[in-house]
Coordinates of C-alpha atoms in Angstrom, one line a residue:
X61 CA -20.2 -108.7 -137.1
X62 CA -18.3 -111.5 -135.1
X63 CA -17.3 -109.1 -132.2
X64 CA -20.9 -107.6 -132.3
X65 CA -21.9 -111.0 -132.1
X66 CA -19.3 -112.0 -129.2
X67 CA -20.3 -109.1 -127.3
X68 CA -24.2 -109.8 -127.5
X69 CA -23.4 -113.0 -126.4
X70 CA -20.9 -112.5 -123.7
X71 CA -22.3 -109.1 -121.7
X72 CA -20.4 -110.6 -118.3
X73 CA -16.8 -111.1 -118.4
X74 CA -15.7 -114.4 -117.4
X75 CA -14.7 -112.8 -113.6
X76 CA -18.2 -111.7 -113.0
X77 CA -19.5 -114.8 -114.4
X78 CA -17.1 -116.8 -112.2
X79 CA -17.9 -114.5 -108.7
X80 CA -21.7 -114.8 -109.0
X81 CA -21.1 -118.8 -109.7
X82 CA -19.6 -118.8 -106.4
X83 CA -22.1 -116.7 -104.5
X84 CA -24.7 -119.6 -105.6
X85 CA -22.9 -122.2 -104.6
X86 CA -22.6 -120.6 -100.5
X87 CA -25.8 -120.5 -100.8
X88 CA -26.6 -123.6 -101.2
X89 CA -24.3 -125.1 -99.4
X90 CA -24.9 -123.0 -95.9
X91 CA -27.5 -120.1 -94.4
X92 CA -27.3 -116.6 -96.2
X93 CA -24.6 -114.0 -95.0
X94 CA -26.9 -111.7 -93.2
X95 CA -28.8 -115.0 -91.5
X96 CA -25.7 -115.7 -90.0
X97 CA -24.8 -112.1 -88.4
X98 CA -28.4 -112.1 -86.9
X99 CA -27.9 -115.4 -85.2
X100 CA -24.3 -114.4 -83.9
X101 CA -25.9 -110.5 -82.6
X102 CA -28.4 -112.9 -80.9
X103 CA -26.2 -114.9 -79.5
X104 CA -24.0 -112.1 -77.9
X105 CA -27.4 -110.1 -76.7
X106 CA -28.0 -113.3 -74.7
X107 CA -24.9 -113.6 -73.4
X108 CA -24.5 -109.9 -72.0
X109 CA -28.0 -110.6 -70.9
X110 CA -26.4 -113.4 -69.1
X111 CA -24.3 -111.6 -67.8
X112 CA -26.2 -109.0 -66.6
X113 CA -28.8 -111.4 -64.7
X114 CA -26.0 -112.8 -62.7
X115 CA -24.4 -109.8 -61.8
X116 CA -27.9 -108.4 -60.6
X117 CA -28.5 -111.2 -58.7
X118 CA -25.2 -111.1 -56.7
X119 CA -25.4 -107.1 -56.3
X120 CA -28.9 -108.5 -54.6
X121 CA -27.1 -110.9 -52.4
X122 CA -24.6 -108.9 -51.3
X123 CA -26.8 -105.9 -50.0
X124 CA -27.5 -107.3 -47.0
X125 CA -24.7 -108.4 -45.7
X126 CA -23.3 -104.9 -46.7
X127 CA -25.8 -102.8 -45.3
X128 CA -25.1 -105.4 -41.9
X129 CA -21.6 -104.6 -42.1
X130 CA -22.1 -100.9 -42.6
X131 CA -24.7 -100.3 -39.8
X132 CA -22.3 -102.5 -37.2
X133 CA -19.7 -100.1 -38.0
X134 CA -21.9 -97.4 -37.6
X135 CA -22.7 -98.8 -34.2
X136 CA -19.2 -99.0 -33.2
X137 CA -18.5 -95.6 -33.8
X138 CA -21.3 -94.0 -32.1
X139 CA -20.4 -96.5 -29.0
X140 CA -17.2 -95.1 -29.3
X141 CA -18.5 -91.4 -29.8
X142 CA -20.4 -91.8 -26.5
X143 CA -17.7 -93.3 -24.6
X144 CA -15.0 -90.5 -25.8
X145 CA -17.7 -87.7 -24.5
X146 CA -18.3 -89.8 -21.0
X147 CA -14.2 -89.9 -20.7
X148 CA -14.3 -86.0 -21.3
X149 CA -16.9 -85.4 -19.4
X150 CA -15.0 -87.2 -16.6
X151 CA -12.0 -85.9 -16.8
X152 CA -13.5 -82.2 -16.7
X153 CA -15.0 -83.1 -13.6
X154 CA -11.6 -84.6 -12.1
X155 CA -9.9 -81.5 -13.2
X156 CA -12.9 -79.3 -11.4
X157 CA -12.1 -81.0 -8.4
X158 CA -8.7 -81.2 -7.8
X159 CA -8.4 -77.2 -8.8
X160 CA -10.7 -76.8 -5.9
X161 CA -8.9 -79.2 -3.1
X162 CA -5.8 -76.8 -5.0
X163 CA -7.8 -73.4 -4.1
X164 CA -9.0 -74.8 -1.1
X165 CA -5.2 -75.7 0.4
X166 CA -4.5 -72.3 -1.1
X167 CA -7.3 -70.4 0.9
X168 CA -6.4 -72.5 4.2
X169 CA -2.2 -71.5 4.1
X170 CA -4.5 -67.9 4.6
X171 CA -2.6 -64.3 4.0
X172 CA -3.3 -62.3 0.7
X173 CA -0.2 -63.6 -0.7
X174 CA -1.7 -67.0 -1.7
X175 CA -4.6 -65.2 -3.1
X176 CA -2.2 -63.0 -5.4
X177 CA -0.5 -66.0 -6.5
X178 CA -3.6 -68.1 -7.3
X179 CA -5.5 -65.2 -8.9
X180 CA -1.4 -65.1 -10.9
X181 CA -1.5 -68.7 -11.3
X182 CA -4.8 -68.9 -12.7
X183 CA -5.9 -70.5 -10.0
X184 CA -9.0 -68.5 -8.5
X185 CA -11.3 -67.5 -10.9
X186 CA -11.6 -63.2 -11.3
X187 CA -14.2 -61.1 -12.3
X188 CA -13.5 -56.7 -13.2
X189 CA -13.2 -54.5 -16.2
X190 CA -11.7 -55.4 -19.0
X191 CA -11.5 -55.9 -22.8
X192 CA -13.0 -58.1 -25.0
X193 CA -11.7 -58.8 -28.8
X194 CA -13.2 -60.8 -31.0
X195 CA -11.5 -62.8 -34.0
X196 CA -13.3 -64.5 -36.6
X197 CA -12.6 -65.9 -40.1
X198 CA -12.9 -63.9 -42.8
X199 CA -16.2 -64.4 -44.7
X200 CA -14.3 -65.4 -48.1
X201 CA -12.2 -67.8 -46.8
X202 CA -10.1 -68.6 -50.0
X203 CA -8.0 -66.2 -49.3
X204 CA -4.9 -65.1 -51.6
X205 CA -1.3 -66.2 -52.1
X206 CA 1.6 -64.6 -50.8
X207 CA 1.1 -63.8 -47.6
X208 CA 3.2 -63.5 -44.6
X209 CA 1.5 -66.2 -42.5
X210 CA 2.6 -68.7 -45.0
X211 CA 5.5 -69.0 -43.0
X212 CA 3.5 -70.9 -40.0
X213 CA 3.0 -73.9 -42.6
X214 CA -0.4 -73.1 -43.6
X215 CA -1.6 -71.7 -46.8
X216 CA -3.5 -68.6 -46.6
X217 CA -7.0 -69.2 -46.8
X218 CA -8.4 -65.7 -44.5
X219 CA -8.8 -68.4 -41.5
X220 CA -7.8 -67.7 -38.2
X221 CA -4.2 -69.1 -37.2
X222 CA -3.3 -70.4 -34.4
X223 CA -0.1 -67.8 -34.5
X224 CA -2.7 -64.8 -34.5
X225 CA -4.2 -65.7 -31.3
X226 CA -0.6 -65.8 -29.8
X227 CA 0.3 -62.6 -30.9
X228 CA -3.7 -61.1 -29.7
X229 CA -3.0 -62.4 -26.3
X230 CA 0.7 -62.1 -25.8
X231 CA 0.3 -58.3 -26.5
X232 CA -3.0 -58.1 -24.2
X233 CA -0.6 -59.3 -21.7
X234 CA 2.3 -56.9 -22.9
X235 CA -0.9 -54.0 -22.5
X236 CA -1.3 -54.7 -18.9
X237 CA -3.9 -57.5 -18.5
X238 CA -4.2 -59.4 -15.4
X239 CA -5.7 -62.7 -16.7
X240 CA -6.6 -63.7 -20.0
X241 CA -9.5 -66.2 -21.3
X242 CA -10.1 -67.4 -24.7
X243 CA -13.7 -68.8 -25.6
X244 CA -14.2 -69.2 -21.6
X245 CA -10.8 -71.0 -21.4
X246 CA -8.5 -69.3 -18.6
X247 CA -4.8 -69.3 -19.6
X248 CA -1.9 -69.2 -17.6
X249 CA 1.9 -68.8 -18.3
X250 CA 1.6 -73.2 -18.9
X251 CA -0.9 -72.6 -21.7
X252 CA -0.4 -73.6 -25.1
X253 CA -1.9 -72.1 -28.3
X254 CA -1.3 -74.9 -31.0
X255 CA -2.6 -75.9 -34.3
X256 CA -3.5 -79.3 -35.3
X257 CA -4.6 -79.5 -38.8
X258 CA -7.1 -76.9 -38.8
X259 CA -8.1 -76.7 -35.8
X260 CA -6.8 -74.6 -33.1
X261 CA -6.2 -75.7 -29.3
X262 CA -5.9 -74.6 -26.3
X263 CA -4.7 -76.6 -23.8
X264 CA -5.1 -79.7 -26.1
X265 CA -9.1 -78.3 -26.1
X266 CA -10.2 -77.7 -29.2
X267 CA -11.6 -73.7 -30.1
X268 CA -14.5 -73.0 -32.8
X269 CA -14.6 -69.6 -33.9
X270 CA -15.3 -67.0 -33.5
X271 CA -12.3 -66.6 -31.2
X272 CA -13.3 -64.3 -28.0
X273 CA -10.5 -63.1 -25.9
X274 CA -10.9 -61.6 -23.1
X275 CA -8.9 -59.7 -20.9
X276 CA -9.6 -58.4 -17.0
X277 CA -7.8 -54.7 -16.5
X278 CA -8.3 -51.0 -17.2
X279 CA -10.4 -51.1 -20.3
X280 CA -9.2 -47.9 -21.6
X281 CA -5.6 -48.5 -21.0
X282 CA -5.9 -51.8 -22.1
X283 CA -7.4 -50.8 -25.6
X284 CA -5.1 -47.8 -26.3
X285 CA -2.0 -49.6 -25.2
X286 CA -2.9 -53.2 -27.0
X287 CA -3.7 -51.1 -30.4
X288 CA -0.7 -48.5 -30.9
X289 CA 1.2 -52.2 -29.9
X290 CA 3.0 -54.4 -33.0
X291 CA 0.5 -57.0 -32.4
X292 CA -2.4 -54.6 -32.4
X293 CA -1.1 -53.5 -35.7
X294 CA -0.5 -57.0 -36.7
X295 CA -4.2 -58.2 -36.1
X296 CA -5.3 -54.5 -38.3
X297 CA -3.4 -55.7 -40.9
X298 CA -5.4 -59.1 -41.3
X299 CA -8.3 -57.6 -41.1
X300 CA -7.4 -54.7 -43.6
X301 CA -5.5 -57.3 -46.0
X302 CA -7.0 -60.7 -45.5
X303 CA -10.7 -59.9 -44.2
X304 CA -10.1 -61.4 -40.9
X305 CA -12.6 -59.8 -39.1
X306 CA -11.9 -58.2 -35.3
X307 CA -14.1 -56.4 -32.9
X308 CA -12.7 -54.7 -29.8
X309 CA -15.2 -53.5 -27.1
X310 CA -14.3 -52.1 -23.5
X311 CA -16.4 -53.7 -20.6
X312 CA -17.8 -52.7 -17.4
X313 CA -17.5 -56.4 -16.0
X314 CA -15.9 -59.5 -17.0
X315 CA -15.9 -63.1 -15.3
X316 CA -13.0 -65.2 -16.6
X317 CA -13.4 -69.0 -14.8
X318 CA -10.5 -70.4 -12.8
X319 CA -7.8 -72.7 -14.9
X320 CA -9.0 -76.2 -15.4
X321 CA -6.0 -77.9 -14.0
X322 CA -3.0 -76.8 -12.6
X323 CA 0.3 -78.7 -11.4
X324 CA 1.8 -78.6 -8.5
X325 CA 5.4 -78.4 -8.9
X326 CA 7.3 -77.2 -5.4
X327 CA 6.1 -77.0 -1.9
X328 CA 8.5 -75.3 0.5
X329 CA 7.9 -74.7 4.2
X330 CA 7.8 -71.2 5.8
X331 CA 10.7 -70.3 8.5
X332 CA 8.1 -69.6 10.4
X333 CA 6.4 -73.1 10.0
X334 CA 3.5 -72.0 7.8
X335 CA 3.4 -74.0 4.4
X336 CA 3.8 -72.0 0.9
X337 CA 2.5 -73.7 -2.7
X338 CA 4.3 -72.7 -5.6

């Protein structure tokens, strides 16, 4: 009966007994547990509201002067924009003239020589039958790996290369032509076809494709002669494997302009006393 009685007594072990003893005395002493956390999360919600607030209010000071900044700069560029397109503009014109003084000191020596060598040089412009090819990109432009043009330094991506136009008008000329143009641009043996990025140039003039050569001469020996050529193969293979995409057409008349700007290098007299340009 005393263990009966013990237990009726004593349902909480001394450990229980001792833990909730302790629980009444925090209590009393400070604010409940879960008081506590509420004021803390309180505390920290005003703080990142704090934080917030200022960083708002900065963000709102700063947008002026930023959108200043950025519309000076915006300025600037068109300014310089305008004055780059003057230059060219200028410089075109310059060239314009001096290839006519050039044509016109040509035209005054007299004799059909100095008209073959200007039409040669580029000089003149010239107008006749001809051949007209026509190189865009290909209309998927991503193009695949592993192709032979990857050895000009450019991944193949079905663009045009600056290396394919050499080879389209180096084997015009190889066909027979008499003077070459690409997008209205007269080359002569000075002429450069380079790449710079991925853009092509001509003369340090940038081209936008669709590339159109053209090429004064006999249209149908021109076209048989440029097509059973390597480099009229070449260009059939990038259209057949890399969807570059060509169009050759004979004309009855083309006009191709005179050279923008040509050097004069040597100037010999005649025995004879009459002056020759070279």
């Amino acid at each position: 009966m005393s263990l009966l009685t013990n237990v009726m007594e004593h349902s909480l072990d001394d450990g229980y007994a001792e833990a909730a003893a302790r629980r009444d005395a925090e209590g009393r002493a400070g604010l409940p547990r879960s008081l506590r956390a509420k004021l803390w999360l309180g505390v920290g919600l005003v703080l990142a509201a704090l934080v917030v607030t200022l960083g708002a209010a900065q963000a709102r000071h700063d947008a002026p002067t930023a959108a200043r900044e950025r519309a000076e700069l915006t300025d600037r560029i068109n300014t310089g924009t305008e004055e780059a397109d003057a230059l060219e503009e200028r410089v075109h014109d310059l060239r314009q003239d001096v290839a006519a003084m050039q044509r016109d000191a040509l035209e005054a020596d007299g004799g059909s020589r100095d008209d073959l060598v200007g039409l040669l040089a580029g000089a003149v412009p010239v107008s006749g039958p001809g051949l007209e090819v026509v190189v865009d990109d290909a209309e998927d432009t991503r193009g695949g790996a592993g192709s032979p043009r990857e050895t000009t330094g450019f991944s193949d991506t079905g663009r045009v290369r600056d290396r394919d136009l050499q080879l389209v008008v180096n084997g015009l000329w190889a066909a027979g032509a008499e003077a070459t143009s690409i997008n209205g641009q007269r080359l002569t043996s000075l002429s450069a076809i380079r790449a710079a990025g991925e853009a092509i140039l001509v003369d340090n003039r940038p081209l936008v494709p669709p590339y159109t050569v053209r090429a004064i001469g006999d249209p149908g020996q021109l076209r048989s002669r440029f097509e059973s050529s390597v480099d009229g193969q070449y260009l059939q293979v990038l259209e057949d494997n890399y969807g570059i995409r060509a169009r050759i057409t004979e004309q009855e008349r083309l006009r191709l302009p005179a050279a923008p700007s040509l050097t004069l290098r040597t100037a010999e007299p005649l025995p004879n006393g009459k002056g020759s340009n070279s």
